[in-house]
Short mmCIF file of C-alpha atoms and ligand atoms in Angstrom, two decimals:
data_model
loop_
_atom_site.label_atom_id
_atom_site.label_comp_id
_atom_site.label_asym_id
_atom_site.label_seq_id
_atom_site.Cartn_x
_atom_site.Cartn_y
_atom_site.Cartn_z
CA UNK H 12 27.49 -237.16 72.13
CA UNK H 13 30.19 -239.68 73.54
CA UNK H 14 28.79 -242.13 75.84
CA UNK H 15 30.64 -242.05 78.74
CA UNK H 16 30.43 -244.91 81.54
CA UNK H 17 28.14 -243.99 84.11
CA UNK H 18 26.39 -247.40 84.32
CA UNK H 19 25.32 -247.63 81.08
CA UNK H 20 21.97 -245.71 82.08
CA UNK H 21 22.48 -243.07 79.62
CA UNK H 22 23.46 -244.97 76.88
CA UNK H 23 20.88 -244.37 74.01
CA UNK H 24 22.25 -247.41 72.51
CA UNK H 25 21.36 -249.75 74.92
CA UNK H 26 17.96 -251.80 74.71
CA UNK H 27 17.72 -251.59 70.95
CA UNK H 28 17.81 -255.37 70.39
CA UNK H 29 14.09 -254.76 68.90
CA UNK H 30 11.79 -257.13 70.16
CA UNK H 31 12.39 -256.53 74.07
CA UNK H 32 13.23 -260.36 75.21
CA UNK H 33 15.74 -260.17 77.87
CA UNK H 34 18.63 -262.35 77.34
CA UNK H 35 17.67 -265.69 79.41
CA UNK H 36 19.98 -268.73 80.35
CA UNK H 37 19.89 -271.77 78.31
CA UNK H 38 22.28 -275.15 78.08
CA UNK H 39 23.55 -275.58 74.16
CA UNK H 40 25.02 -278.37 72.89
CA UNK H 41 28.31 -277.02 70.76
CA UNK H 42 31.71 -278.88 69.57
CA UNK H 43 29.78 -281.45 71.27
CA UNK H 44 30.28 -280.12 74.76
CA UNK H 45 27.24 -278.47 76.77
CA UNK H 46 27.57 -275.65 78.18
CA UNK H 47 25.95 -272.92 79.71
CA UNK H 48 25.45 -270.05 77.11
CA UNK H 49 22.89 -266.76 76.88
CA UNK H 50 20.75 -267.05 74.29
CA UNK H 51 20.85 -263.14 72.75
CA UNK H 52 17.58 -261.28 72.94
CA UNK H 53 17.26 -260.75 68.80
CA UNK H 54 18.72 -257.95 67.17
CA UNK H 55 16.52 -255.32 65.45
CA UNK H 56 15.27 -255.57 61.63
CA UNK H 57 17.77 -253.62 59.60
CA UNK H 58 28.01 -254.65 55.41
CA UNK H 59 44.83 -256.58 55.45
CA UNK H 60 44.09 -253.35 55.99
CA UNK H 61 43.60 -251.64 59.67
CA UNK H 62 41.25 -248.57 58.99
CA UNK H 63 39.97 -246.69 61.92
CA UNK H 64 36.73 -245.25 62.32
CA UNK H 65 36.27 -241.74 64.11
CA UNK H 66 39.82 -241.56 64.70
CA UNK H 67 40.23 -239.63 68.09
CA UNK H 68 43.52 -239.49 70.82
CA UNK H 69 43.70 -242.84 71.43
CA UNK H 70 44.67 -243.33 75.04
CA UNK H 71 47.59 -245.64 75.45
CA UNK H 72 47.52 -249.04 77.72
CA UNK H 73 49.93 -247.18 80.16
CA UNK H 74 47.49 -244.81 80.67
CA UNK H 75 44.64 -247.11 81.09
CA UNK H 76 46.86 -248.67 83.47
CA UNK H 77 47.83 -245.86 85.30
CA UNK H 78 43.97 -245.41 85.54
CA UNK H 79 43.14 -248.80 87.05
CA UNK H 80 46.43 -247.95 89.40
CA UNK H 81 45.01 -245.30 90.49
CA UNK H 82 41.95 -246.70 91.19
CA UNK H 83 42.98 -249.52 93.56
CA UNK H 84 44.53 -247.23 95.46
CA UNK H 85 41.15 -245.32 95.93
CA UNK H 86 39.20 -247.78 97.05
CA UNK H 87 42.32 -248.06 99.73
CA UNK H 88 43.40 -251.72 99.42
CA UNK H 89 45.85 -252.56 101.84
CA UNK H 90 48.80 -253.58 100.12
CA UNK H 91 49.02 -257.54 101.18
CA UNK H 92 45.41 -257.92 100.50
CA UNK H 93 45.79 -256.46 96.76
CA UNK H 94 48.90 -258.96 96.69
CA UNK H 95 46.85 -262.07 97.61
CA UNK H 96 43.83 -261.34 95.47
CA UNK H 97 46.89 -261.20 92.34
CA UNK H 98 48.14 -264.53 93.18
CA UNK H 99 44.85 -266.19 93.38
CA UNK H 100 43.02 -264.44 90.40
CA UNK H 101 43.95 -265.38 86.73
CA UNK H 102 44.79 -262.68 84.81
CA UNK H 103 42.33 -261.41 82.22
CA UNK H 104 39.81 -263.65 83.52
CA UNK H 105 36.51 -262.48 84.06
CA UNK H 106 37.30 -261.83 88.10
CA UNK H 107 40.35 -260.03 86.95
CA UNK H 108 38.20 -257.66 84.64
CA UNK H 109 35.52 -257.70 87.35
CA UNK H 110 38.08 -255.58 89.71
CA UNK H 111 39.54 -253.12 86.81
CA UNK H 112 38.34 -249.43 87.62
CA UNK H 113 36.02 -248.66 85.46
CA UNK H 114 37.51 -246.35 82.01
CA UNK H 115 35.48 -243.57 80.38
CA UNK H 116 33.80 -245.40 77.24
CA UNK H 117 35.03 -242.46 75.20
CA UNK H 118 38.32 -243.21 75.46
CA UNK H 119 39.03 -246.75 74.76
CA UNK H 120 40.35 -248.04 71.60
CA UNK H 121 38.93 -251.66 70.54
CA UNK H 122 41.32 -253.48 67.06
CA UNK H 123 39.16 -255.67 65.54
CA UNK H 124 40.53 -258.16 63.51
CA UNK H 125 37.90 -259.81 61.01
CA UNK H 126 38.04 -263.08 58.64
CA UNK H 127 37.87 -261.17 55.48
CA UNK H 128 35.00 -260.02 52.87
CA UNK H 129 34.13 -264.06 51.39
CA UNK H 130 30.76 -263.51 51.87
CA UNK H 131 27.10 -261.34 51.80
CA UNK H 132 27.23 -262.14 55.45
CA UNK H 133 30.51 -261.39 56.27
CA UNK H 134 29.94 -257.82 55.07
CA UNK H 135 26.94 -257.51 56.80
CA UNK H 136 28.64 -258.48 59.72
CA UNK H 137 31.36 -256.10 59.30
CA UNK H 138 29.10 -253.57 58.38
CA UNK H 139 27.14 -253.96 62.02
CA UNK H 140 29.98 -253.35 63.66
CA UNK H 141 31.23 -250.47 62.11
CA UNK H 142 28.17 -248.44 62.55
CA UNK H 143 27.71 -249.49 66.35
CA UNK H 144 30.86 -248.50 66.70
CA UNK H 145 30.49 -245.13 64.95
CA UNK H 146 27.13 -244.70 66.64
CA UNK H 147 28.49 -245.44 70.18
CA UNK H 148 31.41 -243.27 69.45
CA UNK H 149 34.14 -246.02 70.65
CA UNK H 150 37.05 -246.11 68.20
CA UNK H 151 37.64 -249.32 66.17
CA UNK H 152 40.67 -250.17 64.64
CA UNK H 153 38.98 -252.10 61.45
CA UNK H 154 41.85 -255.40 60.08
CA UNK H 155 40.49 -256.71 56.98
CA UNK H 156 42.32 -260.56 57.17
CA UNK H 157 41.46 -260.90 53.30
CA UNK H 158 40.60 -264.38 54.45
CA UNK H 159 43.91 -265.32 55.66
CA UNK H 160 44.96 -266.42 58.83
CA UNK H 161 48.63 -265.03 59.44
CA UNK H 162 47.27 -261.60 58.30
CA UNK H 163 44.80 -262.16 61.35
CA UNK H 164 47.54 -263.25 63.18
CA UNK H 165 50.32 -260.16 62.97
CA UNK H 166 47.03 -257.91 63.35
CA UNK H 167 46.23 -258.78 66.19
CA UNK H 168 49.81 -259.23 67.99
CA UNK H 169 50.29 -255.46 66.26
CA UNK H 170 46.76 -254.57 68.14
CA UNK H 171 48.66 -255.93 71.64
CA UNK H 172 51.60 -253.70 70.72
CA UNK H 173 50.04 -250.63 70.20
CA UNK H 174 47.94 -251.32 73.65
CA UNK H 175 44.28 -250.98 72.32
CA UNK H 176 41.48 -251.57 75.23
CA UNK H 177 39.88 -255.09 73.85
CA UNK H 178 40.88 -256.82 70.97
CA UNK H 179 37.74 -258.34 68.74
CA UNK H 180 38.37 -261.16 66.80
CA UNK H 181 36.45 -262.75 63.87
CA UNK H 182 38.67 -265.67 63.53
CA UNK H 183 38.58 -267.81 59.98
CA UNK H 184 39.87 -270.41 61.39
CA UNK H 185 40.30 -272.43 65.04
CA UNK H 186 43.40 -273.27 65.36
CA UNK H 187 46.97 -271.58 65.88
CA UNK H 188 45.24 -268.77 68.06
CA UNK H 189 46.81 -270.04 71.23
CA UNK H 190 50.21 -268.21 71.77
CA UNK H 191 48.64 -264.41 70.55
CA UNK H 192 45.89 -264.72 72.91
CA UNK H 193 48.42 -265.84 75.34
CA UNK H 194 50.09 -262.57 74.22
CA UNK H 195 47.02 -260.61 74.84
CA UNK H 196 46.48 -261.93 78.27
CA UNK H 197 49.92 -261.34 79.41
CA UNK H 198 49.44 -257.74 78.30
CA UNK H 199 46.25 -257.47 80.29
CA UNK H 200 43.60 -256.72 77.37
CA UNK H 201 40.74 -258.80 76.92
CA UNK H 202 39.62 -260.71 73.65
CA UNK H 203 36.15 -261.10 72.19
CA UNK H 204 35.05 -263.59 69.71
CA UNK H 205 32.37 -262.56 67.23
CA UNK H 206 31.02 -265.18 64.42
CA UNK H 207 33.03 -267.75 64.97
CA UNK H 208 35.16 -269.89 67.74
CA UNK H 209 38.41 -270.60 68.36
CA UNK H 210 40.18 -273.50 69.54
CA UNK H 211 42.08 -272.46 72.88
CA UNK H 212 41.21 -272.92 76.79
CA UNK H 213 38.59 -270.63 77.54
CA UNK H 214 40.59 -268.78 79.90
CA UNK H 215 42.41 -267.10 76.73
CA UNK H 216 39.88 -264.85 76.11
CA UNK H 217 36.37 -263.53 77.55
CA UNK H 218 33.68 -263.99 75.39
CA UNK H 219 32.36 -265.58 72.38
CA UNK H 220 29.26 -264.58 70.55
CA UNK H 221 28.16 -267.10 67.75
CA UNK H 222 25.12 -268.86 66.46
CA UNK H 223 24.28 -272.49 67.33
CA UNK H 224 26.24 -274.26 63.73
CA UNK H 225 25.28 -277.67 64.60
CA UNK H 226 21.35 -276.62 65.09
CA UNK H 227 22.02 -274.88 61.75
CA UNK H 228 23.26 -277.74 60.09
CA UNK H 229 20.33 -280.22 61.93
CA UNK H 230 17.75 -277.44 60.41
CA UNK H 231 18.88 -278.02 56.85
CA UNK H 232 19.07 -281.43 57.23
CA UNK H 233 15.56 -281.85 59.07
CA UNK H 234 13.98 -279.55 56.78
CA UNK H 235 15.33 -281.62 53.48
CA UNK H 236 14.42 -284.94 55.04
CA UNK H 237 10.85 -283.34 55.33
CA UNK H 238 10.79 -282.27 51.83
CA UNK H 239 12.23 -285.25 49.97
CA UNK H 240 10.32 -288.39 52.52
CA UNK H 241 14.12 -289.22 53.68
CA UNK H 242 15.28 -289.85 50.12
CA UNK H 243 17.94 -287.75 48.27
CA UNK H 244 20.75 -287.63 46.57
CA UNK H 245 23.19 -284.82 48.38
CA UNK H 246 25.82 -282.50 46.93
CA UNK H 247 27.37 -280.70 50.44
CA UNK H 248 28.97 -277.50 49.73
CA UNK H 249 31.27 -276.73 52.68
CA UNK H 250 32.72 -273.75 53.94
CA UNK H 251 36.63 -273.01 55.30
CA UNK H 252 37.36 -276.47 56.32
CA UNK H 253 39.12 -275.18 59.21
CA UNK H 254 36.62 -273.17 60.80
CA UNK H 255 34.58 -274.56 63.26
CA UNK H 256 31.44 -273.21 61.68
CA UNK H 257 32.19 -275.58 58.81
CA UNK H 258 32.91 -278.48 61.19
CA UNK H 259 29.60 -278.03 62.89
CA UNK H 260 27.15 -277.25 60.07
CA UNK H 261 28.34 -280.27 58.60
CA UNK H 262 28.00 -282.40 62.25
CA UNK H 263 24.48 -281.02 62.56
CA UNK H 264 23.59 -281.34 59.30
CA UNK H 265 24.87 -284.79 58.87
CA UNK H 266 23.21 -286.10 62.17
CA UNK H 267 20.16 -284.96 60.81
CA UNK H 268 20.21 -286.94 57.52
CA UNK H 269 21.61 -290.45 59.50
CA UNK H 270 17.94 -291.02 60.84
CA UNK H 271 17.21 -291.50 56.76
CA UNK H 272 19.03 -294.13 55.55
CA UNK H 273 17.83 -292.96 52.17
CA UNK H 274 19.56 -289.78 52.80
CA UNK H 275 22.94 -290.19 50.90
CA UNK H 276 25.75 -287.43 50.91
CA UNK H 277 27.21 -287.82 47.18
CA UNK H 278 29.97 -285.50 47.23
CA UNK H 279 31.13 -283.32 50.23
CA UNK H 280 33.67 -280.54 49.06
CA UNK H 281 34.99 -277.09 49.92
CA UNK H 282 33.75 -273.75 48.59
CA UNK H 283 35.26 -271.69 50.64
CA UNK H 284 32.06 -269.68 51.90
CA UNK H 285 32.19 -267.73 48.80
CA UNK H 286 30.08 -267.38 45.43
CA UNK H 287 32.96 -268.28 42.80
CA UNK H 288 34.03 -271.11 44.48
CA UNK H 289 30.35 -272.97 45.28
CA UNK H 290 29.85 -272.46 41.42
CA UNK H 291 33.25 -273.84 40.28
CA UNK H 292 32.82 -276.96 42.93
CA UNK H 293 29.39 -277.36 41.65
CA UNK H 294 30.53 -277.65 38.02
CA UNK H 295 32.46 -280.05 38.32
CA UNK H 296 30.15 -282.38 40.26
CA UNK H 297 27.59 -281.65 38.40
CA UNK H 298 29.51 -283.22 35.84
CA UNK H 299 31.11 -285.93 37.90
CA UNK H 300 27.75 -286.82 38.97
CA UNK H 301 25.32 -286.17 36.00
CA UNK H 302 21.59 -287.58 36.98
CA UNK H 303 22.87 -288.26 40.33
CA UNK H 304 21.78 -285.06 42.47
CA UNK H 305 18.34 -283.98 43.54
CA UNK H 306 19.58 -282.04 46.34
CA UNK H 307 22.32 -279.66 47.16
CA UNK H 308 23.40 -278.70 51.23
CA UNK H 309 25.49 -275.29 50.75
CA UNK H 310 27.00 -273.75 54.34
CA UNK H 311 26.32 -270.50 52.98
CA UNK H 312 23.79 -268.69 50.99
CA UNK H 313 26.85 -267.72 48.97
CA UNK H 314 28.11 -270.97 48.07
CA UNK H 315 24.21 -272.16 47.45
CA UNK H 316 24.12 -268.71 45.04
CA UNK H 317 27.39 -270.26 43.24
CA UNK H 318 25.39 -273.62 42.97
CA UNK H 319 22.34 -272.12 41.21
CA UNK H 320 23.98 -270.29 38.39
CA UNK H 321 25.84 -273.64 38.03
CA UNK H 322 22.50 -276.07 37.99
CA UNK H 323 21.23 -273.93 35.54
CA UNK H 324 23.97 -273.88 33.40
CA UNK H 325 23.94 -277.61 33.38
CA UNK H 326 20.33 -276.94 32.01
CA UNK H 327 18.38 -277.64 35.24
CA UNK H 328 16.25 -275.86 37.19
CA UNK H 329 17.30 -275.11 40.82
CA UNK H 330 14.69 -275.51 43.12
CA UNK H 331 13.04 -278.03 41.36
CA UNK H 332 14.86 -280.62 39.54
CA UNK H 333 17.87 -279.89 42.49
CA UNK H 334 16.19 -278.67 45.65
CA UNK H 335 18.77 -276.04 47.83
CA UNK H 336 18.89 -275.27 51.27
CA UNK H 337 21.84 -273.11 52.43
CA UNK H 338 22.42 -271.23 55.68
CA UNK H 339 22.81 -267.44 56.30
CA UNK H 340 19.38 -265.47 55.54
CA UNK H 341 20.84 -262.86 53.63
CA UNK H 342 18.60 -260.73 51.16
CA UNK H 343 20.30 -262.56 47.64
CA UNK H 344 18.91 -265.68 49.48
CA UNK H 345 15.53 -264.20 49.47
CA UNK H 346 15.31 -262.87 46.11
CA UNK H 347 16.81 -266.51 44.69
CA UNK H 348 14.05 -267.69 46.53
CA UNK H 349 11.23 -265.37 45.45
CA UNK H 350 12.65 -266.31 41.92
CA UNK H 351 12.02 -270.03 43.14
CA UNK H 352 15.50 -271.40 42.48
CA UNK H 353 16.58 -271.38 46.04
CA UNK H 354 14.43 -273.50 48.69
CA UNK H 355 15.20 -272.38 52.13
CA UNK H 356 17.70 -270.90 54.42
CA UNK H 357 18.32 -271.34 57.64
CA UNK H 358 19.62 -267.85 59.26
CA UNK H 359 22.72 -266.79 61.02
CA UNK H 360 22.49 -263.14 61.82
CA UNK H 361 25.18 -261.01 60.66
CA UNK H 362 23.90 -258.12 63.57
CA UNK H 363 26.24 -258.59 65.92
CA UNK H 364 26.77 -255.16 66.19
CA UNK H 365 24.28 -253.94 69.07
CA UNK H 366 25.34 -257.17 71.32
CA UNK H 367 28.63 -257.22 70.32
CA UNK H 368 29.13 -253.12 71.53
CA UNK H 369 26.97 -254.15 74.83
CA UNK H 370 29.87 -257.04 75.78
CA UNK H 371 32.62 -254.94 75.44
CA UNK H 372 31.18 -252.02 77.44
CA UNK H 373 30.41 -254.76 79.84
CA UNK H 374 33.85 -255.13 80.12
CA UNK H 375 34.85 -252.01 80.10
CA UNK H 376 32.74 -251.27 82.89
CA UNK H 377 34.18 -254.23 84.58
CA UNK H 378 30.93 -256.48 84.57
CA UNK H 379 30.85 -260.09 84.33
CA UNK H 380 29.88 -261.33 80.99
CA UNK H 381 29.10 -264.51 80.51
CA UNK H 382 31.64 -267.03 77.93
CA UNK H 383 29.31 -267.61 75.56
CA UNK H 384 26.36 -266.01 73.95
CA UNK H 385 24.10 -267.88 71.42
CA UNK H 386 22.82 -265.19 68.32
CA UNK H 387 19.56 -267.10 67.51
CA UNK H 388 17.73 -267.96 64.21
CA UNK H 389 15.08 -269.55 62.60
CA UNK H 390 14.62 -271.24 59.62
CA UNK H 391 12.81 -269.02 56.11
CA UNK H 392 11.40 -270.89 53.23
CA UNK H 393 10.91 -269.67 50.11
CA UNK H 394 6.80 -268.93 49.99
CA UNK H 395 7.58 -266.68 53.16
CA UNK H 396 10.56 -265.19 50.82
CA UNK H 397 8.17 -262.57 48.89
CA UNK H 398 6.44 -261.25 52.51
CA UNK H 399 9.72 -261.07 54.24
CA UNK H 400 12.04 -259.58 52.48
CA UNK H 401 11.96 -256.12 53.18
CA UNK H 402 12.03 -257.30 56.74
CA UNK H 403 15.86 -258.61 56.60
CA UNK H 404 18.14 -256.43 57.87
CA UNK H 405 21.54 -257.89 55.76
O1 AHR X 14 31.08 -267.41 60.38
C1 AHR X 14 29.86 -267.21 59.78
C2 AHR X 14 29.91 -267.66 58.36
O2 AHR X 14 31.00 -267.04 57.71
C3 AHR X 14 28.73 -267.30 57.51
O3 AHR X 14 27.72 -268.23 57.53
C4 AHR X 14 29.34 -267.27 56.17
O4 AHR X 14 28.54 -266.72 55.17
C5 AHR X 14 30.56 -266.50 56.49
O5 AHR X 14 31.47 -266.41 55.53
#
């Protein structure tokens, strides 16, 4: 049955974040600033080309305009009033969205554009919100980036010409996003950010739903400073350099460790977020460093996956002779560390799904949402690995 607005009341979708918290204010320190952010209530225990799902009439922007025309004139604005509350209100800011006539549910179109398939987690993620969207009945326009970010680019300005609803974005990287959301708010259709952040004034777009990277990164370092008395020898597998989830893992992880003086980072380099790469990288400073490492620091499970083959390829023993604690809580994570080789992960959740479907009907029902919404997680180690795992939803 399509889900039509009528306050969101009848919406069997709605309240299924599992554990019934209700979403509760909280200040969060990211990119260094703090800010006011929602923490999201958890989600329940559960993976270059545009594909759409449930393909229905999608309604063009000029009739969703013609809608929200018609509307205005409904609730019998005089014309000078209407006029004023343009020039003072930005458009596609939250006030701006706030007055838009509400649109039946049923018929907007959202484009997502996302990063790319580099990871366990990244399929998960994409996975989430493919099924909301099929369960919600909204059609998605689906862009795979294939991790690069001109392909997320021209998607995106191709999602503004066509004149979908809302435009998601998954961005791999932070910069460069300013003159396409500029696009997007001069045509009138509001952006949401899902996994990561982008660099741009916030005005650009209305929402961004992410986990807390720097606590991330402080929880891997905390937890390795525990394990090793503040004395280790650190191979840091990062992710995309120019995402900011790379940037702040690596700020949290590294503020963590500079309370150990003992705590030395041998060799910081790149591996992409994905499996091949953390193995190749790992090679070869395994090999540039031989006897050096007792500890390895992977952004992702992933990378940290990559790292394990290569440790024991090298003849060691992962999770013992090289400890490894990665980020992401994805099920490979827990069977690596059921199998002992991987220490502990520190989870991200891929679910965005449920939240992510919530925001935009938010929107679309012109509600305030608020800029930014913290996914929270928690930090698994491996004896909790074997009693867990059928738990993890991704
Ligand atoms: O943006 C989230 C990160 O991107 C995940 O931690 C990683 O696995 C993914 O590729």
């Amino acid at each position: 049955m399509a889900f039509e607005s009528d306050g969101g009341a009848s919406n069997p979708a709605h309240g299924q974040h599992g554990n019934g918290l209700d979403a509760h204010d909280r200040s969060v320190v990211c990119s260094g600033v703090r800010r006011k952010a929602v923490i999201a209530p958890r989600p329940p225990a559960t993976a270059g080309r545009e594909t759409s799902m449930k393909p229905r009439n999608p309604v063009s922007r000029r009739v969703f305009l013609s809608i929200l025309g018609s509307a205005s004139i409904a609730v019998g604005c005089a014309r000078s009033e209407s006029e004023a509350e343009r020039a003072t209100s930005k458009p596609g800011s939250a006030n701006d969205t706030a007055r838009r006539a509400p649109k039946k549910l049923s018929e907007i179109v959202i484009g997502f554009s996302q990063t790319g398939a580099e990871s366990s987690w990244r399929v998960a993620h994409s996975k989430s919100v493919q099924e909301e969207a099929e369960k919600r009945k909204i059609q998605l326009l689906f862009a795979d980036g294939q991790n690069v970010h001109n392909n997320q680019i021209n998607a995106v300005n191709g999602f503004i010409t066509k004149g979908v609803d809302i435009i998601v974005i998954a961005p791999q990287e932070s910069l460069g996003w300013k003159p396409t959301l500029k696009e997007a708010k001069r045509a009138g259709i509001p952006v949401v950010l899902t996994s990561r952040g982008v660099d741009a004034d916030e005005d650009l777009y209305e929402t961004v739903l992410v986990a807390d990277f720097v606590w991330e990164g402080r929880q891997a370092g905390e937890w390795l400073a525990k394990q090793t008395n503040g004395s280790a020898r650190i191979i840091e597998l990062v992710g995309t350099p120019a995402a900011d989830v790379a940037t702040m893992r690596k700020a949290g992880f590294a503020e963590a460790i500079a309370k150990h003086p003992d705590m030395k980072i041998i060799a910081s380099q790149s591996g992409d977020f994905t499996r091949t790469k953390g193995k190749a990288v790992m090679e070869t400073l395994l090999s540039a460093h031989k006897g050096e490492i007792n500890a390895v620091y992977a952004h992702n499970d992933d990378m940290a996956l990559g790292a394990i083959q290569a440790i024991e390829a090298a003849g060691l023993k992962p999770g013992k002779d090289i400890l490894v604690v990665s980020v992401d809580a994805v099920k490979p994570a827990f069977e690596a560390m059921i199998e002992g080789k991987l220490n502990a992960t520190v989870e991200c959740s891929a679910v965005h799904g449920p939240l992510l479907f919530d925001t935009i009907e938010k929107i679309a029902r012109g509600e305030k949402v608020p800029k930014r919404t913290i996914v929270p997680g928690k930090v698994f180690e491996r004896d909790q690995a074997a009693a867990l795992i059928s738990t993890r939803p991704y």
